[in-house]
């Protein structure tokens, strides 16, 4: 028929909208258009998705749009959709799932295939059924692997569900999804992805070796150990007002924008050993257990104003740039600046004074 788009693209805060109308091939009512008897009137086999105009037309012109004619239209369309799979040399599962939930949809571009698949996955992702949630994660992985333009939207959906704490027992599976597709050494790596997990509750979060662009964990609550070892944070990275309940390591990670940890609480120890930091903001943060920045490099700024170190604070062999701020720092056991260096002359003098002020 018209092949008009029956799905609108989502926005930053809303999911795609399906506004086509389901029509019955064999009428739902015996006295209605194409009325008859069918075993399962609302089954996939007896439904077709149409635009509003054509829905009215097939019900008004029943002598032309007979049951057999509509079945033929639907069959032809499904064969056409299957050709997308052949063209892209991929498993037929993606378009098959589209047709199961959107029977007879007149899709005229890959964009509409993507939108239909995402709409289906979103419904399943926020359901109360773990099986459907798991299917949604598998579907989003499948979509992203086949359609790179859909990857950011798939990640956004999962992050939104994690922020809203909607995943129940599938939370760890969602975290594994992020690792599988953001680990730079993984077979299913998705590059140039932004993640937004502000306020999320994250359990035993494993992000080792991952590569992302913008990353926001502001206000997140990490339960259990967390690993961000060997990560590349390519643009802005923010962990402001974040709580780490147990040990966290950022060892050997690279921060090209930030990181910003202002007001965060580290309860179980923290390691920033051998990290590369452009602008490190740790002001008003609390480090409750042993903390080390051994061999870390602060290229430009190291801001620890009003930070609290309640246990060991080690900056051994740390290299500081031109901006160094430790005003109002509280250090219960002093600060270990052994072999620490500053590239800027003024910062070097300040570093020497800090070593005297906070003897270890």
Coordinates of C-alpha atoms in Angstrom, one line a residue:
X1 CA 0.0 0.0 0.0
X2 CA 1.3 3.5 0.8
X3 CA 4.3 2.4 2.8
X4 CA 4.0 5.5 4.9
X5 CA 6.2 5.7 8.1
X6 CA 4.2 4.4 11.0
X7 CA 6.8 5.1 13.7
X8 CA 8.1 8.4 14.9
X9 CA 11.7 8.8 16.1
X10 CA 12.2 9.2 19.8
X11 CA 13.5 12.3 21.5
X12 CA 16.1 12.7 24.2
X13 CA 13.5 12.0 26.9
X14 CA 10.9 9.9 25.1
X15 CA 11.0 6.6 23.2
X16 CA 9.8 6.1 19.6
X17 CA 6.1 6.2 19.1
X18 CA 4.2 3.7 17.0
X19 CA 1.0 5.3 15.6
X20 CA -0.2 2.8 13.0
X21 CA -3.5 1.0 13.5
X22 CA -3.9 -2.7 13.9
X23 CA -6.5 -4.1 11.5
X24 CA -8.0 -7.6 11.5
X25 CA -7.7 -9.6 8.3
X26 CA -10.7 -11.8 9.3
X27 CA -13.1 -9.4 11.0
X28 CA -13.3 -9.4 14.8
X29 CA -17.0 -9.2 14.6
X30 CA -19.0 -11.7 12.5
X31 CA -21.1 -8.8 11.2
X32 CA -18.2 -6.5 10.6
X33 CA -15.9 -6.1 7.6
X34 CA -14.7 -9.5 6.3
X35 CA -16.5 -11.0 9.2
X36 CA -15.9 -14.7 9.7
X37 CA -14.7 -17.3 12.1
X38 CA -11.0 -17.6 13.1
X39 CA -9.5 -19.6 15.9
X40 CA -7.4 -16.7 17.3
X41 CA -8.7 -13.4 16.1
X42 CA -6.0 -11.3 17.7
X43 CA -3.1 -13.6 16.6
X44 CA -0.1 -12.3 14.6
X45 CA -1.4 -14.2 11.6
X46 CA -4.7 -12.3 11.6
X47 CA -3.3 -8.8 12.2
X48 CA -1.8 -6.2 9.9
X49 CA -0.6 -2.8 10.8
X50 CA -1.8 0.0 8.5
X51 CA -2.0 3.8 8.4
X52 CA -5.3 5.3 9.4
X53 CA -6.4 6.0 5.8
X54 CA -5.8 2.5 4.6
X55 CA -7.3 1.0 7.6
X56 CA -10.6 2.8 6.8
X57 CA -10.2 2.0 3.1
X58 CA -9.9 -1.8 3.6
X59 CA -12.9 -1.8 5.8
X60 CA -15.0 0.3 3.4
X61 CA -14.0 -1.6 0.3
X62 CA -14.4 -5.2 1.5
X63 CA -15.2 -6.6 -2.0
X64 CA -11.7 -5.6 -3.2
X65 CA -9.8 -6.0 0.0
X66 CA -10.9 -9.5 0.7
X67 CA -9.3 -11.8 3.3
X68 CA -7.2 -13.5 0.6
X69 CA -6.1 -10.1 -0.8
X70 CA -4.9 -8.8 2.6
X71 CA -3.1 -12.0 3.3
X72 CA -1.3 -11.7 0.0
X73 CA -0.4 -8.0 0.8
X74 CA 1.0 -9.0 4.1
X75 CA 3.0 -12.0 2.8
X76 CA 4.5 -9.9 0.0
X77 CA 5.5 -7.3 2.6
X78 CA 7.1 -9.9 4.9
X79 CA 9.2 -11.3 2.0
X80 CA 10.3 -7.7 1.3
X81 CA 11.4 -7.2 4.9
X82 CA 13.3 -10.5 4.9
X83 CA 15.3 -9.1 1.9
X84 CA 16.8 -6.6 4.2
X85 CA 18.4 -9.4 6.1
X86 CA 19.8 -10.9 2.9
X87 CA 21.1 -7.6 1.8
X88 CA 23.0 -7.0 5.1
X89 CA 24.1 -10.6 5.5
X90 CA 22.8 -11.0 9.0
X91 CA 20.5 -13.3 11.0
X92 CA 16.8 -12.9 10.3
X93 CA 16.0 -12.4 14.0
X94 CA 15.7 -8.6 13.9
X95 CA 13.2 -8.3 11.2
X96 CA 11.4 -11.4 12.3
X97 CA 10.9 -9.8 15.7
X98 CA 9.6 -6.6 14.0
X99 CA 7.0 -8.5 12.2
X100 CA 5.9 -10.4 15.2
X101 CA 5.0 -7.2 17.1
X102 CA 4.3 -5.0 14.1
X103 CA 2.6 -7.4 11.6
X104 CA 2.2 -5.9 8.1
X105 CA 4.2 -2.8 9.0
X106 CA 5.0 -0.9 5.8
X107 CA 8.7 -0.2 6.4
X108 CA 10.5 1.7 3.7
X109 CA 13.9 2.3 5.2
X110 CA 16.5 0.9 7.6
X111 CA 15.6 3.8 9.9
X112 CA 12.1 2.5 10.3
X113 CA 13.3 -1.0 10.9
X114 CA 15.5 0.4 13.7
X115 CA 12.7 2.4 15.2
X116 CA 10.4 -0.5 15.2
X117 CA 12.9 -2.8 16.8
X118 CA 13.8 -0.2 19.5
X119 CA 10.2 0.4 20.4
X120 CA 9.7 -3.4 20.9
X121 CA 12.9 -3.6 23.0
X122 CA 11.9 -0.6 25.1
X123 CA 8.5 -2.2 26.0
X124 CA 10.2 -5.4 27.1
X125 CA 13.0 -3.7 28.9
X126 CA 10.7 -2.0 31.4
X127 CA 8.3 -4.9 31.8
X128 CA 8.1 -6.9 35.1
X129 CA 9.2 -10.1 33.4
X130 CA 12.9 -11.0 33.6
X131 CA 12.6 -13.2 30.4
X132 CA 11.3 -10.2 28.5
X133 CA 14.0 -8.0 29.9
X134 CA 16.6 -10.5 28.9
X135 CA 15.1 -10.7 25.4
X136 CA 15.2 -6.9 25.2
X137 CA 18.9 -6.8 26.1
X138 CA 19.6 -9.4 23.4
X139 CA 17.6 -7.5 20.9
X140 CA 19.3 -4.2 21.6
X141 CA 22.7 -5.9 21.2
X142 CA 21.5 -7.4 17.9
X143 CA 20.3 -4.1 16.7
X144 CA 23.4 -2.2 17.6
X145 CA 25.7 -4.8 16.0
X146 CA 23.8 -4.6 12.7
X147 CA 23.0 -0.9 12.7
X148 CA 25.8 1.3 14.1
X149 CA 23.5 4.3 13.9
X150 CA 21.3 2.8 16.6
X151 CA 24.0 2.1 19.1
X152 CA 23.8 5.3 21.1
X153 CA 20.0 5.0 21.3
X154 CA 20.3 1.4 22.6
X155 CA 22.8 2.5 25.2
X156 CA 20.5 5.4 26.2
X157 CA 17.6 3.0 26.7
X158 CA 19.6 0.8 29.0
X159 CA 21.1 3.7 31.0
X160 CA 17.7 5.2 31.5
X161 CA 16.3 1.9 32.8
X162 CA 19.3 1.6 35.1
X163 CA 18.9 5.1 36.4
X164 CA 15.2 4.4 37.1
X165 CA 16.1 1.1 38.8
X166 CA 13.6 -0.7 36.5
X167 CA 15.7 -3.8 35.8
X168 CA 15.4 -5.8 39.0
X169 CA 17.4 -9.0 38.9
X170 CA 18.6 -8.1 35.4
X171 CA 20.7 -5.2 36.6
X172 CA 23.9 -7.1 36.5
X173 CA 23.0 -8.3 33.0
X174 CA 22.6 -4.7 31.9
X175 CA 26.0 -3.8 33.4
X176 CA 27.5 -6.7 31.5
X177 CA 25.9 -5.4 28.4
X178 CA 27.7 -2.1 28.8
X179 CA 31.0 -3.9 29.4
X180 CA 30.5 -6.2 26.4
X181 CA 30.0 -3.3 24.0
X182 CA 32.2 -0.6 25.5
X183 CA 35.3 -2.7 26.2
X184 CA 37.8 -1.6 23.5
X185 CA 39.3 -5.0 23.2
X186 CA 36.0 -6.8 22.9
X187 CA 34.7 -8.4 19.7
X188 CA 31.4 -6.4 19.9
X189 CA 33.0 -3.0 20.7
X190 CA 30.9 0.1 20.0
X191 CA 33.1 3.2 19.7
X192 CA 32.2 6.9 20.3
X193 CA 29.5 6.2 22.9
X194 CA 28.3 8.5 25.7
X195 CA 26.9 7.0 28.9
X196 CA 24.6 8.7 31.5
X197 CA 24.2 6.8 34.7
X198 CA 23.5 9.8 37.0
X199 CA 22.0 8.6 40.3
X200 CA 22.1 4.9 39.3
X201 CA 22.7 2.1 41.9
X202 CA 25.5 -0.1 40.5
X203 CA 26.6 -3.4 42.0
X204 CA 30.1 -4.8 41.6
X205 CA 30.5 -2.5 38.6
X206 CA 33.2 -3.9 36.2
X207 CA 34.2 -1.5 33.4
X208 CA 37.8 -2.5 32.9
X209 CA 39.3 -1.5 29.5
X210 CA 36.3 0.4 28.4
X211 CA 36.3 3.4 26.1
X212 CA 33.7 6.1 26.1
X213 CA 33.2 9.7 25.2
X214 CA 31.1 11.7 27.7
X215 CA 30.5 9.8 30.9
X216 CA 28.3 11.0 33.8
X217 CA 28.0 9.1 37.0
X218 CA 27.0 12.1 39.1
X219 CA 25.2 11.0 42.3
X220 CA 25.6 7.3 41.5
X221 CA 25.9 4.8 44.3
X222 CA 28.4 2.0 43.8
X223 CA 27.6 -1.1 45.9
X224 CA 30.4 -3.6 46.0
X225 CA 33.9 -3.2 44.4
X226 CA 34.2 -1.1 41.2
X227 CA 36.8 -1.4 38.5
X228 CA 37.6 1.3 36.0
X229 CA 41.2 0.1 35.3
X230 CA 42.7 0.8 31.9
X231 CA 39.7 2.9 30.7
X232 CA 39.8 5.7 28.2
X233 CA 37.5 8.6 29.0
X234 CA 37.8 10.6 25.8
X235 CA 35.8 13.8 26.7
X236 CA 34.0 15.0 29.8
X237 CA 34.0 12.6 32.8
X238 CA 32.0 13.4 35.9
X239 CA 31.6 11.5 39.2
X240 CA 30.4 14.4 41.3
X241 CA 28.5 13.6 44.6
X242 CA 29.1 9.9 43.9
X243 CA 29.3 7.3 46.7
X244 CA 31.7 4.4 46.5
X245 CA 30.8 1.9 49.3
X246 CA 33.8 -0.4 48.7
X247 CA 37.1 -0.4 46.9
X248 CA 37.4 1.3 43.6
X249 CA 40.3 1.4 41.1
X250 CA 40.9 3.7 38.2
X251 CA 44.5 2.5 37.7
X252 CA 46.1 3.3 34.4
X253 CA 43.0 5.1 33.1
X254 CA 43.2 8.2 30.9
X255 CA 40.9 11.2 31.5
X256 CA 41.0 13.7 28.6
X257 CA 38.3 15.9 30.1
X258 CA 38.2 16.0 33.9
X259 CA 37.6 13.9 35.9
X260 CA 35.3 15.7 38.3
X261 CA 34.9 14.0 41.7
X262 CA 33.8 17.0 43.7
X263 CA 31.9 16.1 46.8
X264 CA 32.3 12.3 46.4
X265 CA 32.7 9.8 49.2
X266 CA 35.2 6.9 48.9
X267 CA 34.4 4.5 51.8
X268 CA 36.5 1.5 50.9
X269 CA 39.8 2.7 49.6
X270 CA 40.6 4.1 46.1
X271 CA 43.4 3.7 43.6
X272 CA 44.3 6.3 40.9
X273 CA 47.7 4.7 40.4
X274 CA 49.3 5.6 37.0
X275 CA 46.3 7.5 35.8
X276 CA 46.7 10.3 33.2
X277 CA 44.5 13.3 34.2
X278 CA 43.9 16.6 32.4
X279 CA 41.9 18.5 35.0
X280 CA 41.4 16.6 38.2
X281 CA 38.8 18.0 40.5
X282 CA 38.4 16.3 43.9
X283 CA 37.4 19.3 46.0
X284 CA 35.3 18.5 49.1
X285 CA 35.6 14.8 48.6
X286 CA 36.1 12.3 51.5
X287 CA 38.6 9.4 51.4
X288 CA 37.7 7.1 54.3
X289 CA 40.3 4.4 53.6
X290 CA 43.8 4.2 52.0
X291 CA 44.0 6.2 48.8
X292 CA 46.8 6.3 46.3
X293 CA 47.7 8.4 43.3
X294 CA 51.1 6.8 42.9
X295 CA 52.7 7.6 39.5
X296 CA 49.6 9.6 38.4
X297 CA 50.0 12.6 36.1
X298 CA 48.0 15.7 36.4
X299 CA 48.7 17.5 33.1
X300 CA 47.1 20.8 34.1
X301 CA 45.1 21.0 37.3
X302 CA 45.0 19.0 40.6
X303 CA 42.2 20.5 42.8
X304 CA 41.8 18.9 46.2
X305 CA 40.5 21.9 48.1
X306 CA 38.7 20.9 51.3
X307 CA 39.2 17.2 50.6
X308 CA 39.4 14.9 53.7
X309 CA 41.9 12.0 53.9
X310 CA 40.9 9.9 56.9
X311 CA 43.6 7.3 56.3
X312 CA 46.7 6.9 54.1
X313 CA 47.0 9.5 51.3
X314 CA 49.8 8.6 48.8
X315 CA 51.0 10.8 45.9
X316 CA 54.3 8.9 45.5
X317 CA 56.1 9.9 42.3
X318 CA 53.1 11.9 41.2
X319 CA 53.6 14.5 38.5
X320 CA 51.7 17.8 38.8
X321 CA 51.1 20.5 36.2
X322 CA 50.7 24.2 36.5
X323 CA 47.7 24.3 38.8
X324 CA 47.9 22.8 42.3
X325 CA 45.3 23.4 44.9
X326 CA 45.3 21.8 48.4
X327 CA 43.7 24.6 50.4
X328 CA 41.8 23.5 53.4
X329 CA 42.7 19.8 53.1
X330 CA 42.3 17.6 56.1
X331 CA 44.8 14.7 56.3
X332 CA 44.6 12.5 59.4
X333 CA 48.0 10.8 58.7
X334 CA 49.7 13.5 56.6
X335 CA 50.2 13.1 52.8
X336 CA 53.0 11.1 51.2
X337 CA 54.6 13.2 48.5
X338 CA 57.7 11.0 48.2
X339 CA 59.4 11.8 44.8
X340 CA 56.4 13.8 43.7
X341 CA 57.3 16.5 41.1
X342 CA 55.8 19.6 39.6
X343 CA 56.6 20.8 36.0
X344 CA 55.8 24.4 36.8
X345 CA 58.2 26.4 38.9
X346 CA 55.5 28.0 41.1
X347 CA 53.8 24.6 41.6
X348 CA 57.1 23.1 42.5
X349 CA 57.4 25.6 45.4
X350 CA 53.9 25.0 46.4
X351 CA 54.5 21.2 46.4
X352 CA 57.5 21.6 48.7
X353 CA 55.4 23.7 51.1
X354 CA 52.6 21.1 51.0
X355 CA 55.1 18.3 51.9
X356 CA 56.1 20.4 55.0
X357 CA 52.5 21.2 55.9
X358 CA 51.3 17.6 55.7
X359 CA 54.3 15.5 56.8
X360 CA 54.0 11.8 56.4

